[in-house]
N, CA, C and O atoms as a Maestro MAE file, in Angstrom:
{
 s_m_m2io_version
 :::
 2.0.0
}

f_m_ct {
 s_m_title
 :::
 protein
 m_atom[344] {
  # First column is atom index #
  i_m_mmod_type
  r_m_x_coord
  r_m_y_coord
  r_m_z_coord
  i_m_residue_number
  s_m_chain_name
  s_m_pdb_residue_name
  s_m_pdb_atom_name
  i_m_atomic_number
  :::
  1 25 0.895 -1.152 -0.037 1 A "MET " " N  " 7
  2 3 0.095 -0.005 0.074 1 A "MET " " CA " 6
  3 2 0.902 1.222 0.018 1 A "MET " " C  " 6
  4 15 1.775 1.406 0.867 1 A "MET " " O  " 8
  5 25 0.668 2.112 -0.958 2 A "GLN " " N  " 7
  6 3 1.434 3.386 -0.942 2 A "GLN " " CA " 6
  7 2 0.524 4.571 -0.371 2 A "GLN " " C  " 6
  8 15 -0.674 4.693 -0.628 2 A "GLN " " O  " 8
  9 25 1.246 5.393 0.412 3 A "VAL " " N  " 7
  10 3 0.485 6.664 0.855 3 A "VAL " " CA " 6
  11 2 1.583 7.708 0.496 3 A "VAL " " C  " 6
  12 15 2.765 7.625 0.829 3 A "VAL " " O  " 8
  13 25 1.010 8.707 -0.237 4 A "THR " " N  " 7
  14 3 1.725 9.798 -0.685 4 A "THR " " CA " 6
  15 2 1.383 11.105 -0.032 4 A "THR " " C  " 6
  16 15 0.205 11.453 0.049 4 A "THR " " O  " 8
  17 25 2.405 11.877 0.457 5 A "TYR " " N  " 7
  18 3 2.160 13.271 0.960 5 A "TYR " " CA " 6
  19 2 2.787 14.276 -0.038 5 A "TYR " " C  " 6
  20 15 3.880 14.093 -0.574 5 A "TYR " " O  " 8
  21 25 2.040 15.290 -0.224 6 A "ILE " " N  " 7
  22 3 2.602 16.457 -1.057 6 A "ILE " " CA " 6
  23 2 2.926 17.448 -0.025 6 A "ILE " " C  " 6
  24 15 2.044 17.879 0.718 6 A "ILE " " O  " 8
  25 25 4.113 17.820 0.056 7 A "LEU " " N  " 7
  26 3 4.610 18.832 1.023 7 A "LEU " " CA " 6
  27 2 4.979 20.173 0.201 7 A "LEU " " C  " 6
  28 15 5.884 20.211 -0.631 7 A "LEU " " O  " 8
  29 25 4.181 21.235 0.535 8 A "LYS " " N  " 7
  30 3 4.415 22.472 -0.062 8 A "LYS " " CA " 6
  31 2 4.994 23.495 0.840 8 A "LYS " " C  " 6
  32 15 4.634 23.498 2.018 8 A "LYS " " O  " 8
  33 25 5.815 24.322 0.431 9 A "ASP " " N  " 7
  34 3 6.347 25.474 1.067 9 A "ASP " " CA " 6
  35 2 6.929 24.949 2.449 9 A "ASP " " C  " 6
  36 15 6.619 25.518 3.495 9 A "ASP " " O  " 8
  37 25 7.768 23.865 2.430 10 A "LYS " " N  " 7
  38 3 8.441 23.423 3.577 10 A "LYS " " CA " 6
  39 2 9.843 23.636 3.488 10 A "LYS " " C  " 6
  40 15 10.334 23.515 2.366 10 A "LYS " " O  " 8
  41 25 10.655 23.953 4.517 11 A "SER " " N  " 7
  42 3 11.959 24.149 4.557 11 A "SER " " CA " 6
  43 2 12.800 23.029 4.439 11 A "SER " " C  " 6
  44 15 12.261 21.927 4.540 11 A "SER " " O  " 8
  45 25 14.141 23.093 4.224 12 A "ASP " " N  " 7
  46 3 15.122 22.016 4.174 12 A "ASP " " CA " 6
  47 2 15.236 21.414 5.550 12 A "ASP " " C  " 6
  48 15 15.344 20.190 5.623 12 A "ASP " " O  " 8
  49 25 15.223 22.116 6.613 13 A "SER " " N  " 7
  50 3 15.320 21.659 8.002 13 A "SER " " CA " 6
  51 2 14.092 20.808 8.385 13 A "SER " " C  " 6
  52 15 14.148 19.877 9.189 13 A "SER " " O  " 8
  53 25 12.992 21.201 7.749 14 A "TYR " " N  " 7
  54 3 11.647 20.459 8.033 14 A "TYR " " CA " 6
  55 2 11.841 19.053 7.443 14 A "TYR " " C  " 6
  56 15 11.561 18.018 8.049 14 A "TYR " " O  " 8
  57 25 12.335 19.115 6.231 15 A "ILE " " N  " 7
  58 3 12.442 17.764 5.469 15 A "ILE " " CA " 6
  59 2 13.642 16.929 6.079 15 A "ILE " " C  " 6
  60 15 13.567 15.700 6.090 15 A "ILE " " O  " 8
  61 25 14.724 17.575 6.575 16 A "ASP " " N  " 7
  62 3 15.782 16.836 7.229 16 A "ASP " " CA " 6
  63 2 15.205 16.201 8.542 16 A "ASP " " C  " 6
  64 15 15.528 15.060 8.873 16 A "ASP " " O  " 8
  65 25 14.360 16.952 9.267 17 A "ASN " " N  " 7
  66 3 13.809 16.514 10.505 17 A "ASN " " CA " 6
  67 2 12.869 15.252 10.309 17 A "ASN " " C  " 6
  68 15 12.801 14.397 11.192 17 A "ASN " " O  " 8
  69 25 12.175 15.159 9.180 18 A "ILE " " N  " 7
  70 3 11.456 14.006 8.871 18 A "ILE " " CA " 6
  71 2 12.266 12.824 8.427 18 A "ILE " " C  " 6
  72 15 11.935 11.681 8.743 18 A "ILE " " O  " 8
  73 25 13.412 13.108 7.636 19 A "LYS " " N  " 7
  74 3 14.274 11.997 7.186 19 A "LYS " " CA " 6
  75 2 14.958 11.374 8.405 19 A "LYS " " C  " 6
  76 15 15.287 10.188 8.369 19 A "LYS " " O  " 8
  77 25 15.184 12.141 9.493 20 A "SER " " N  " 7
  78 3 15.921 11.491 10.627 20 A "SER " " CA " 6
  79 2 14.876 10.651 11.500 20 A "SER " " C  " 6
  80 15 15.294 10.038 12.482 20 A "SER " " O  " 8
  81 25 13.593 10.617 11.172 21 A "MET " " N  " 7
  82 3 12.647 9.703 11.938 21 A "MET " " CA " 6
  83 2 12.626 8.368 11.431 21 A "MET " " C  " 6
  84 15 13.094 8.074 10.331 21 A "MET " " O  " 8
  85 25 12.048 7.489 12.275 22 A "GLN " " N  " 7
  86 3 11.732 6.162 11.858 22 A "GLN " " CA " 6
  87 2 10.580 6.239 10.834 22 A "GLN " " C  " 6
  88 15 9.851 7.231 10.832 22 A "GLN " " O  " 8
  89 25 10.403 5.289 10.019 23 A "ALA " " N  " 7
  90 3 9.314 5.402 9.039 23 A "ALA " " CA " 6
  91 2 7.861 5.559 9.583 23 A "ALA " " C  " 6
  92 15 7.090 6.397 9.115 23 A "ALA " " O  " 8
  93 25 7.528 4.713 10.592 24 A "MET " " N  " 7
  94 3 6.236 4.869 11.162 24 A "MET " " CA " 6
  95 2 6.058 6.237 12.029 24 A "MET " " C  " 6
  96 15 4.991 6.838 12.151 24 A "MET " " O  " 8
  97 25 7.125 6.562 12.523 25 A "GLN " " N  " 7
  98 3 7.142 7.798 13.303 25 A "GLN " " CA " 6
  99 2 6.874 9.050 12.302 25 A "GLN " " C  " 6
  100 15 6.091 9.952 12.598 25 A "GLN " " O  " 8
  101 25 7.502 9.016 11.258 26 A "ALA " " N  " 7
  102 3 7.319 9.942 10.203 26 A "ALA " " CA " 6
  103 2 5.963 9.898 9.639 26 A "ALA " " C  " 6
  104 15 5.310 10.930 9.485 26 A "ALA " " O  " 8
  105 25 5.545 8.795 9.342 27 A "PHE " " N  " 7
  106 3 4.131 8.604 8.869 27 A "PHE " " CA " 6
  107 2 3.041 9.178 9.857 27 A "PHE " " C  " 6
  108 15 2.086 9.832 9.438 27 A "PHE " " O  " 8
  109 25 3.219 8.925 11.059 28 A "ASP " " N  " 7
  110 3 2.290 9.431 12.052 28 A "ASP " " CA " 6
  111 2 2.368 10.896 12.205 28 A "ASP " " C  " 6
  112 15 1.320 11.509 12.408 28 A "ASP " " O  " 8
  113 25 3.503 11.536 12.130 29 A "TYR " " N  " 7
  114 3 3.758 12.940 12.137 29 A "TYR " " CA " 6
  115 2 3.166 13.668 10.903 29 A "TYR " " C  " 6
  116 15 2.537 14.713 11.072 29 A "TYR " " O  " 8
  117 25 3.356 13.135 9.646 30 A "LEU " " N  " 7
  118 3 2.690 13.711 8.545 30 A "LEU " " CA " 6
  119 2 1.162 13.582 8.415 30 A "LEU " " C  " 6
  120 15 0.413 14.422 7.918 30 A "LEU " " O  " 8
  121 25 0.805 12.332 8.969 31 A "ASN " " N  " 7
  122 3 -0.606 12.070 9.054 31 A "ASN " " CA " 6
  123 2 -1.336 13.141 9.928 31 A "ASN " " C  " 6
  124 15 -2.430 13.581 9.578 31 A "ASN " " O  " 8
  125 25 -0.747 13.531 11.010 32 A "LYS " " N  " 7
  126 3 -1.340 14.576 11.904 32 A "LYS " " CA " 6
  127 2 -1.380 15.877 11.246 32 A "LYS " " C  " 6
  128 15 -2.353 16.615 11.402 32 A "LYS " " O  " 8
  129 25 -0.304 16.229 10.461 33 A "GLU " " N  " 7
  130 3 -0.243 17.479 9.879 33 A "GLU " " CA " 6
  131 2 -1.237 17.543 8.647 33 A "GLU " " C  " 6
  132 15 -1.810 18.587 8.335 33 A "GLU " " O  " 8
  133 25 -1.393 16.382 7.992 34 A "ALA " " N  " 7
  134 3 -2.334 16.439 6.786 34 A "ALA " " CA " 6
  135 2 -3.815 16.604 7.221 34 A "ALA " " C  " 6
  136 15 -4.651 17.141 6.495 34 A "ALA " " O  " 8
  137 25 -4.099 16.075 8.528 35 A "ASN " " N  " 7
  138 3 -5.404 16.088 8.890 35 A "ASN " " CA " 6
  139 2 -5.682 17.148 10.046 35 A "ASN " " C  " 6
  140 15 -6.711 17.172 10.722 35 A "ASN " " O  " 8
  141 25 -4.625 18.003 10.164 36 A "GLY " " N  " 7
  142 3 -4.747 18.967 11.235 36 A "GLY " " CA " 6
  143 2 -4.781 20.351 10.572 36 A "GLY " " C  " 6
  144 15 -5.294 20.564 9.473 36 A "GLY " " O  " 8
  145 25 -4.168 21.299 11.369 37 A "GLN " " N  " 7
  146 3 -4.214 22.790 10.983 37 A "GLN " " CA " 6
  147 2 -3.198 23.001 9.730 37 A "GLN " " C  " 6
  148 15 -3.275 24.032 9.062 37 A "GLN " " O  " 8
  149 25 -2.367 22.122 9.473 38 A "TYR " " N  " 7
  150 3 -1.444 22.381 8.350 38 A "TYR " " CA " 6
  151 2 -1.983 21.581 7.008 38 A "TYR " " C  " 6
  152 15 -1.185 21.245 6.133 38 A "TYR " " O  " 8
  153 25 -3.164 21.347 6.927 39 A "ALA " " N  " 7
  154 3 -3.720 20.628 5.807 39 A "ALA " " CA " 6
  155 2 -3.526 21.343 4.494 39 A "ALA " " C  " 6
  156 15 -3.536 20.695 3.447 39 A "ALA " " O  " 8
  157 25 -3.345 22.678 4.499 40 A "TYR " " N  " 7
  158 3 -3.031 23.448 3.256 40 A "TYR " " CA " 6
  159 2 -1.669 23.233 2.696 40 A "TYR " " C  " 6
  160 15 -1.442 23.391 1.497 40 A "TYR " " O  " 8
  161 25 -0.670 22.839 3.644 41 A "ASN " " N  " 7
  162 3 0.642 22.644 3.197 41 A "ASN " " CA " 6
  163 2 1.033 21.126 2.966 41 A "ASN " " C  " 6
  164 15 1.980 20.761 2.269 41 A "ASN " " O  " 8
  165 25 0.205 20.338 3.619 42 A "VAL " " N  " 7
  166 3 0.553 18.806 3.525 42 A "VAL " " CA " 6
  167 2 -0.770 18.142 3.238 42 A "VAL " " C  " 6
  168 15 -1.714 18.192 4.027 42 A "VAL " " O  " 8
  169 25 -0.805 17.447 1.945 43 A "SER " " N  " 7
  170 3 -1.935 16.762 1.561 43 A "SER " " CA " 6
  171 2 -1.594 15.268 1.381 43 A "SER " " C  " 6
  172 15 -0.488 14.903 0.983 43 A "SER " " O  " 8
  173 25 -2.571 14.443 1.685 44 A "GLN " " N  " 7
  174 3 -2.375 12.986 1.598 44 A "GLN " " CA " 6
  175 2 -3.274 12.359 0.596 44 A "GLN " " C  " 6
  176 15 -4.414 12.770 0.381 44 A "GLN " " O  " 8
  177 25 -2.663 11.239 -0.079 45 A "LYS " " N  " 7
  178 3 -3.374 10.441 -0.897 45 A "LYS " " CA " 6
  179 2 -3.045 8.983 -0.470 45 A "LYS " " C  " 6
  180 15 -1.882 8.603 -0.341 45 A "LYS " " O  " 8
  181 25 -4.046 8.243 -0.272 46 A "ILE " " N  " 7
  182 3 -3.900 6.906 0.109 46 A "ILE " " CA " 6
  183 2 -4.226 5.905 -1.036 46 A "ILE " " C  " 6
  184 15 -5.374 5.822 -1.471 46 A "ILE " " O  " 8
  185 25 -3.236 5.166 -1.507 47 A "GLY " " N  " 7
  186 3 -3.410 4.326 -2.688 47 A "GLY " " CA " 6
  187 2 -3.778 5.087 -3.834 47 A "GLY " " C  " 6
  188 15 -3.042 6.013 -4.175 47 A "GLY " " O  " 8
  189 25 -4.929 4.798 -4.550 48 A "ASN " " N  " 7
  190 3 -5.336 5.503 -5.627 48 A "ASN " " CA " 6
  191 2 -6.471 6.446 -5.250 48 A "ASN " " C  " 6
  192 15 -7.167 6.961 -6.125 48 A "ASN " " O  " 8
  193 25 -6.652 6.663 -4.016 49 A "GLY " " N  " 7
  194 3 -7.688 7.692 -3.555 49 A "GLY " " CA " 6
  195 2 -8.965 7.063 -3.291 49 A "GLY " " C  " 6
  196 15 -9.892 7.787 -2.927 49 A "GLY " " O  " 8
  197 25 -9.165 5.672 -3.437 50 A "SER " " N  " 7
  198 3 -10.548 5.093 -3.265 50 A "SER " " CA " 6
  199 2 -10.764 4.770 -1.809 50 A "SER " " C  " 6
  200 15 -9.825 4.644 -1.023 50 A "SER " " O  " 8
  201 25 -12.027 4.642 -1.477 51 A "PHE " " N  " 7
  202 3 -12.439 4.335 -0.047 51 A "PHE " " CA " 6
  203 2 -11.889 2.918 0.379 51 A "PHE " " C  " 6
  204 15 -11.490 2.666 1.516 51 A "PHE " " O  " 8
  205 25 -11.917 2.030 -0.666 52 A "ARG " " N  " 7
  206 3 -11.360 0.623 -0.437 52 A "ARG " " CA " 6
  207 2 -9.944 0.657 0.118 52 A "ARG " " C  " 6
  208 15 -9.602 -0.048 1.067 52 A "ARG " " O  " 8
  209 25 -9.105 1.533 -0.531 53 A "ASP " " N  " 7
  210 3 -7.680 1.720 -0.153 53 A "ASP " " CA " 6
  211 2 -7.527 2.276 1.265 53 A "ASP " " C  " 6
  212 15 -6.614 1.921 2.010 53 A "ASP " " O  " 8
  213 25 -8.485 3.182 1.604 54 A "LYS " " N  " 7
  214 3 -8.392 3.764 3.048 54 A "LYS " " CA " 6
  215 2 -8.767 2.636 4.026 54 A "LYS " " C  " 6
  216 15 -8.095 2.458 5.042 54 A "LYS " " O  " 8
  217 25 -9.794 1.900 3.740 55 A "VAL " " N  " 7
  218 3 -10.104 0.734 4.530 55 A "VAL " " CA " 6
  219 2 -8.952 -0.311 4.735 55 A "VAL " " C  " 6
  220 15 -8.716 -0.833 5.824 55 A "VAL " " O  " 8
  221 25 -8.295 -0.550 3.639 56 A "GLU " " N  " 7
  222 3 -7.162 -1.480 3.683 56 A "GLU " " CA " 6
  223 2 -5.980 -0.936 4.484 56 A "GLU " " C  " 6
  224 15 -5.255 -1.663 5.163 56 A "GLU " " O  " 8
  225 25 -5.826 0.419 4.363 57 A "LEU " " N  " 7
  226 3 -4.643 1.023 5.186 57 A "LEU " " CA " 6
  227 2 -5.055 0.977 6.680 57 A "LEU " " C  " 6
  228 15 -4.202 0.774 7.544 57 A "LEU " " O  " 8
  229 25 -6.336 1.162 6.980 58 A "ASN " " N  " 7
  230 3 -6.785 1.111 8.378 58 A "ASN " " CA " 6
  231 2 -6.627 -0.352 8.917 58 A "ASN " " C  " 6
  232 15 -6.313 -0.491 10.099 58 A "ASN " " O  " 8
  233 25 -6.814 -1.393 8.167 59 A "GLN " " N  " 7
  234 3 -6.494 -2.716 8.480 59 A "GLN " " CA " 6
  235 2 -5.100 -3.051 8.840 59 A "GLN " " C  " 6
  236 15 -4.784 -3.656 9.865 59 A "GLN " " O  " 8
  237 25 -4.200 -2.572 7.836 60 A "ILE " " N  " 7
  238 3 -2.807 -2.690 8.031 60 A "ILE " " CA " 6
  239 2 -2.326 -2.043 9.309 60 A "ILE " " C  " 6
  240 15 -1.583 -2.643 10.086 60 A "ILE " " O  " 8
  241 25 -2.784 -0.736 9.533 61 A "MET " " N  " 7
  242 3 -2.350 -0.045 10.749 61 A "MET " " CA " 6
  243 2 -2.780 -0.779 12.005 61 A "MET " " C  " 6
  244 15 -2.102 -0.590 13.015 61 A "MET " " O  " 8
  245 25 -3.771 -1.551 12.061 62 A "ARG " " N  " 7
  246 3 -4.218 -2.197 13.326 62 A "ARG " " CA " 6
  247 2 -3.335 -3.485 13.695 62 A "ARG " " C  " 6
  248 15 -3.430 -4.061 14.779 62 A "ARG " " O  " 8
  249 25 -2.518 -3.844 12.726 63 A "LYS " " N  " 7
  250 3 -1.635 -5.055 13.000 63 A "LYS " " CA " 6
  251 2 -0.527 -4.461 14.050 63 A "LYS " " C  " 6
  252 15 -0.311 -3.261 14.220 63 A "LYS " " O  " 8
  253 25 0.079 -5.453 14.666 64 A "GLU " " N  " 7
  254 3 1.273 -5.166 15.520 64 A "GLU " " CA " 6
  255 2 2.529 -4.904 14.822 64 A "GLU " " C  " 6
  256 15 3.256 -3.978 15.179 64 A "GLU " " O  " 8
  257 25 2.834 -5.706 13.800 65 A "VAL " " N  " 7
  258 3 4.016 -5.757 12.930 65 A "VAL " " CA " 6
  259 2 3.666 -5.022 11.682 65 A "VAL " " C  " 6
  260 15 2.820 -5.472 10.909 65 A "VAL " " O  " 8
  261 25 4.292 -3.906 11.467 66 A "ILE " " N  " 7
  262 3 4.121 -3.174 10.211 66 A "ILE " " CA " 6
  263 2 5.494 -2.843 9.706 66 A "ILE " " C  " 6
  264 15 6.335 -2.264 10.394 66 A "ILE " " O  " 8
  265 25 5.690 -3.261 8.400 67 A "GLN " " N  " 7
  266 3 6.826 -2.935 7.645 67 A "GLN " " CA " 6
  267 2 6.610 -1.734 6.834 67 A "GLN " " C  " 6
  268 15 5.638 -1.665 6.082 67 A "GLN " " O  " 8
  269 25 7.509 -0.733 6.951 68 A "ALA " " N  " 7
  270 3 7.241 0.457 6.219 68 A "ALA " " CA " 6
  271 2 8.601 1.234 5.734 68 A "ALA " " C  " 6
  272 15 9.622 1.125 6.413 68 A "ALA " " O  " 8
  273 25 8.584 1.899 4.728 69 A "GLY " " N  " 7
  274 3 9.779 2.587 4.158 69 A "GLY " " CA " 6
  275 2 9.254 3.863 3.573 69 A "GLY " " C  " 6
  276 15 8.078 3.937 3.217 69 A "GLY " " O  " 8
  277 25 10.074 4.861 3.462 70 A "PHE " " N  " 7
  278 3 9.589 6.047 2.789 70 A "PHE " " CA " 6
  279 2 10.696 6.772 1.959 70 A "PHE " " C  " 6
  280 15 11.869 6.604 2.295 70 A "PHE " " O  " 8
  281 25 10.404 7.527 0.949 71 A "SER " " N  " 7
  282 3 11.363 8.207 0.155 71 A "SER " " CA " 6
  283 2 10.896 9.518 -0.220 71 A "SER " " C  " 6
  284 15 9.686 9.747 -0.210 71 A "SER " " O  " 8
  285 25 11.760 10.433 -0.561 72 A "PHE " " N  " 7
  286 3 11.471 11.778 -0.939 72 A "PHE " " CA " 6
  287 2 11.837 11.916 -2.360 72 A "PHE " " C  " 6
  288 15 12.841 11.376 -2.825 72 A "PHE " " O  " 8
  289 25 10.990 12.668 -3.078 73 A "SER " " N  " 7
  290 3 11.345 12.999 -4.552 73 A "SER " " CA " 6
  291 2 10.850 14.417 -4.834 73 A "SER " " C  " 6
  292 15 9.647 14.668 -4.760 73 A "SER " " O  " 8
  293 25 11.776 15.376 -5.166 74 A "PRO " " N  " 7
  294 3 11.559 16.670 -5.303 74 A "PRO " " CA " 6
  295 2 10.798 16.872 -6.608 74 A "PRO " " C  " 6
  296 15 11.107 16.158 -7.562 74 A "PRO " " O  " 8
  297 25 9.851 17.760 -6.736 75 A "ARG " " N  " 7
  298 3 9.135 18.217 -7.889 75 A "ARG " " CA " 6
  299 2 9.267 19.757 -7.964 75 A "ARG " " C  " 6
  300 15 9.774 20.434 -7.070 75 A "ARG " " O  " 8
  301 25 8.792 20.214 -9.045 76 A "LYS " " N  " 7
  302 3 8.835 21.707 -9.172 76 A "LYS " " CA " 6
  303 2 7.750 22.392 -8.303 76 A "LYS " " C  " 6
  304 15 6.562 22.347 -8.620 76 A "LYS " " O  " 8
  305 25 8.190 23.014 -7.221 77 A "GLY " " N  " 7
  306 3 7.270 23.659 -6.348 77 A "GLY " " CA " 6
  307 2 6.822 22.959 -5.089 77 A "GLY " " C  " 6
  308 15 6.311 23.603 -4.173 77 A "GLY " " O  " 8
  309 25 7.007 21.631 -5.023 78 A "TYR " " N  " 7
  310 3 6.737 20.823 -3.956 78 A "TYR " " CA " 6
  311 2 7.567 19.516 -3.740 78 A "TYR " " C  " 6
  312 15 8.377 19.197 -4.611 78 A "TYR " " O  " 8
  313 25 7.427 18.839 -2.765 79 A "ILE " " N  " 7
  314 3 8.175 17.609 -2.523 79 A "ILE " " CA " 6
  315 2 7.203 16.388 -2.308 79 A "ILE " " C  " 6
  316 15 6.301 16.464 -1.473 79 A "ILE " " O  " 8
  317 25 7.377 15.385 -2.990 80 A "LEU " " N  " 7
  318 3 6.526 14.157 -2.669 80 A "LEU " " CA " 6
  319 2 7.399 13.252 -1.666 80 A "LEU " " C  " 6
  320 15 8.588 12.965 -1.802 80 A "LEU " " O  " 8
  321 25 6.579 12.891 -0.684 81 A "CYS " " N  " 7
  322 3 7.016 11.853 0.299 81 A "CYS " " CA " 6
  323 2 6.206 10.626 0.232 81 A "CYS " " C  " 6
  324 15 5.031 10.651 0.599 81 A "CYS " " O  " 8
  325 25 6.790 9.494 -0.239 82 A "THR " " N  " 7
  326 3 6.011 8.274 -0.565 82 A "THR " " CA " 6
  327 2 6.437 7.298 0.577 82 A "THR " " C  " 6
  328 15 7.609 7.073 0.880 82 A "THR " " O  " 8
  329 25 5.324 6.741 1.181 83 A "PHE " " N  " 7
  330 3 5.478 5.594 2.054 83 A "PHE " " CA " 6
  331 2 5.018 4.408 1.433 83 A "PHE " " C  " 6
  332 15 4.015 4.414 0.718 83 A "PHE " " O  " 8
  333 25 5.737 3.313 1.677 84 A "THR " " N  " 7
  334 3 5.277 1.956 1.328 84 A "THR " " CA " 6
  335 2 5.123 1.165 2.625 84 A "THR " " C  " 6
  336 15 6.046 0.938 3.408 84 A "THR " " O  " 8
  337 25 3.828 0.761 2.772 85 A "ILE " " N  " 7
  338 3 3.416 0.067 4.005 85 A "ILE " " CA " 6
  339 2 2.941 -1.319 3.808 85 A "ILE " " C  " 6
  340 15 2.026 -1.503 3.005 85 A "ILE " " O  " 8
  341 25 3.456 -2.312 4.447 86 A "ALA " " N  " 7
  342 3 3.077 -3.756 4.337 86 A "ALA " " CA " 6
  343 2 2.758 -4.277 5.606 86 A "ALA " " C  " 6
  344 15 2.420 -5.454 5.724 86 A "ALA " " O  " 8
  :::
 }
 m_bond[343] {
  # First column is bond index #
  i_m_from
  i_m_to
  i_m_order
  :::
  1 1 2 1
  2 2 3 1
  3 3 4 2
  4 3 5 1
  5 5 6 1
  6 6 7 1
  7 7 8 2
  8 7 9 1
  9 9 10 1
  10 10 11 1
  11 11 12 2
  12 11 13 1
  13 13 14 1
  14 14 15 1
  15 15 16 2
  16 15 17 1
  17 17 18 1
  18 18 19 1
  19 19 20 2
  20 19 21 1
  21 21 22 1
  22 22 23 1
  23 23 24 2
  24 23 25 1
  25 25 26 1
  26 26 27 1
  27 27 28 2
  28 27 29 1
  29 29 30 1
  30 30 31 1
  31 31 32 2
  32 31 33 1
  33 33 34 1
  34 34 35 1
  35 35 36 2
  36 35 37 1
  37 37 38 1
  38 38 39 1
  39 39 40 2
  40 39 41 1
  41 41 42 1
  42 42 43 1
  43 43 44 2
  44 43 45 1
  45 45 46 1
  46 46 47 1
  47 47 48 2
  48 47 49 1
  49 49 50 1
  50 50 51 1
  51 51 52 2
  52 51 53 1
  53 53 54 1
  54 54 55 1
  55 55 56 2
  56 55 57 1
  57 57 58 1
  58 58 59 1
  59 59 60 2
  60 59 61 1
  61 61 62 1
  62 62 63 1
  63 63 64 2
  64 63 65 1
  65 65 66 1
  66 66 67 1
  67 67 68 2
  68 67 69 1
  69 69 70 1
  70 70 71 1
  71 71 72 2
  72 71 73 1
  73 73 74 1
  74 74 75 1
  75 75 76 2
  76 75 77 1
  77 77 78 1
  78 78 79 1
  79 79 80 2
  80 79 81 1
  81 81 82 1
  82 82 83 1
  83 83 84 2
  84 83 85 1
  85 85 86 1
  86 86 87 1
  87 87 88 2
  88 87 89 1
  89 89 90 1
  90 90 91 1
  91 91 92 2
  92 91 93 1
  93 93 94 1
  94 94 95 1
  95 95 96 2
  96 95 97 1
  97 97 98 1
  98 98 99 1
  99 99 100 2
  100 99 101 1
  101 101 102 1
  102 102 103 1
  103 103 104 2
  104 103 105 1
  105 105 106 1
  106 106 107 1
  107 107 108 2
  108 107 109 1
  109 109 110 1
  110 110 111 1
  111 111 112 2
  112 111 113 1
  113 113 114 1
  114 114 115 1
  115 115 116 2
  116 115 117 1
  117 117 118 1
  118 118 119 1
  119 119 120 2
  120 119 121 1
  121 121 122 1
  122 122 123 1
  123 123 124 2
  124 123 125 1
  125 125 126 1
  126 126 127 1
  127 127 128 2
  128 127 129 1
  129 129 130 1
  130 130 131 1
  131 131 132 2
  132 131 133 1
  133 133 134 1
  134 134 135 1
  135 135 136 2
  136 135 137 1
  137 137 138 1
  138 138 139 1
  139 139 140 2
  140 139 141 1
  141 141 142 1
  142 142 143 1
  143 143 144 2
  144 143 145 1
  145 145 146 1
  146 146 147 1
  147 147 148 2
  148 147 149 1
  149 149 150 1
  150 150 151 1
  151 151 152 2
  152 151 153 1
  153 153 154 1
  154 154 155 1
  155 155 156 2
  156 155 157 1
  157 157 158 1
  158 158 159 1
  159 159 160 2
  160 159 161 1
  161 161 162 1
  162 162 163 1
  163 163 164 2
  164 163 165 1
  165 165 166 1
  166 166 167 1
  167 167 168 2
  168 167 169 1
  169 169 170 1
  170 170 171 1
  171 171 172 2
  172 171 173 1
  173 173 174 1
  174 174 175 1
  175 175 176 2
  176 175 177 1
  177 177 178 1
  178 178 179 1
  179 179 180 2
  180 179 181 1
  181 181 182 1
  182 182 183 1
  183 183 184 2
  184 183 185 1
  185 185 186 1
  186 186 187 1
  187 187 188 2
  188 187 189 1
  189 189 190 1
  190 190 191 1
  191 191 192 2
  192 191 193 1
  193 193 194 1
  194 194 195 1
  195 195 196 2
  196 195 197 1
  197 197 198 1
  198 198 199 1
  199 199 200 2
  200 199 201 1
  201 201 202 1
  202 202 203 1
  203 203 204 2
  204 203 205 1
  205 205 206 1
  206 206 207 1
  207 207 208 2
  208 207 209 1
  209 209 210 1
  210 210 211 1
  211 211 212 2
  212 211 213 1
  213 213 214 1
  214 214 215 1
  215 215 216 2
  216 215 217 1
  217 217 218 1
  218 218 219 1
  219 219 220 2
  220 219 221 1
  221 221 222 1
  222 222 223 1
  223 223 224 2
  224 223 225 1
  225 225 226 1
  226 226 227 1
  227 227 228 2
  228 227 229 1
  229 229 230 1
  230 230 231 1
  231 231 232 2
  232 231 233 1
  233 233 234 1
  234 234 235 1
  235 235 236 2
  236 235 237 1
  237 237 238 1
  238 238 239 1
  239 239 240 2
  240 239 241 1
  241 241 242 1
  242 242 243 1
  243 243 244 2
  244 243 245 1
  245 245 246 1
  246 246 247 1
  247 247 248 2
  248 247 249 1
  249 249 250 1
  250 250 251 1
  251 251 252 2
  252 251 253 1
  253 253 254 1
  254 254 255 1
  255 255 256 2
  256 255 257 1
  257 257 258 1
  258 258 259 1
  259 259 260 2
  260 259 261 1
  261 261 262 1
  262 262 263 1
  263 263 264 2
  264 263 265 1
  265 265 266 1
  266 266 267 1
  267 267 268 2
  268 267 269 1
  269 269 270 1
  270 270 271 1
  271 271 272 2
  272 271 273 1
  273 273 274 1
  274 274 275 1
  275 275 276 2
  276 275 277 1
  277 277 278 1
  278 278 279 1
  279 279 280 2
  280 279 281 1
  281 281 282 1
  282 282 283 1
  283 283 284 2
  284 283 285 1
  285 285 286 1
  286 286 287 1
  287 287 288 2
  288 287 289 1
  289 289 290 1
  290 290 291 1
  291 291 292 2
  292 291 293 1
  293 293 294 1
  294 294 295 1
  295 295 296 2
  296 295 297 1
  297 297 298 1
  298 298 299 1
  299 299 300 2
  300 299 301 1
  301 301 302 1
  302 302 303 1
  303 303 304 2
  304 303 305 1
  305 305 306 1
  306 306 307 1
  307 307 308 2
  308 307 309 1
  309 309 310 1
  310 310 311 1
  311 311 312 2
  312 311 313 1
  313 313 314 1
  314 314 315 1
  315 315 316 2
  316 315 317 1
  317 317 318 1
  318 318 319 1
  319 319 320 2
  320 319 321 1
  321 321 322 1
  322 322 323 1
  323 323 324 2
  324 323 325 1
  325 325 326 1
  326 326 327 1
  327 327 328 2
  328 327 329 1
  329 329 330 1
  330 330 331 1
  331 331 332 2
  332 331 333 1
  333 333 334 1
  334 334 335 1
  335 335 336 2
  336 335 337 1
  337 337 338 1
  338 338 339 1
  339 339 340 2
  340 339 341 1
  341 341 342 1
  342 342 343 1
  343 343 344 2
  :::
 }
}
């Protein structure tokens, strides 16, 4: 399952702070920002955006053992942060 965050207008120190976190810690941090007061700077896309993918992610997150990794890819005007969760 892929979860993608679009980070707009974020500084290099902000990105470095996220890179220094563990994968699930960074996921939780970005999830709180995407669903909180910084939703205009951090947007989230789960899978292909369907409700089924949101349900599947919720089922994965309820498990005790979660394997996750993340990567950054710069784009023009924003940065993509892609998590792969299994």
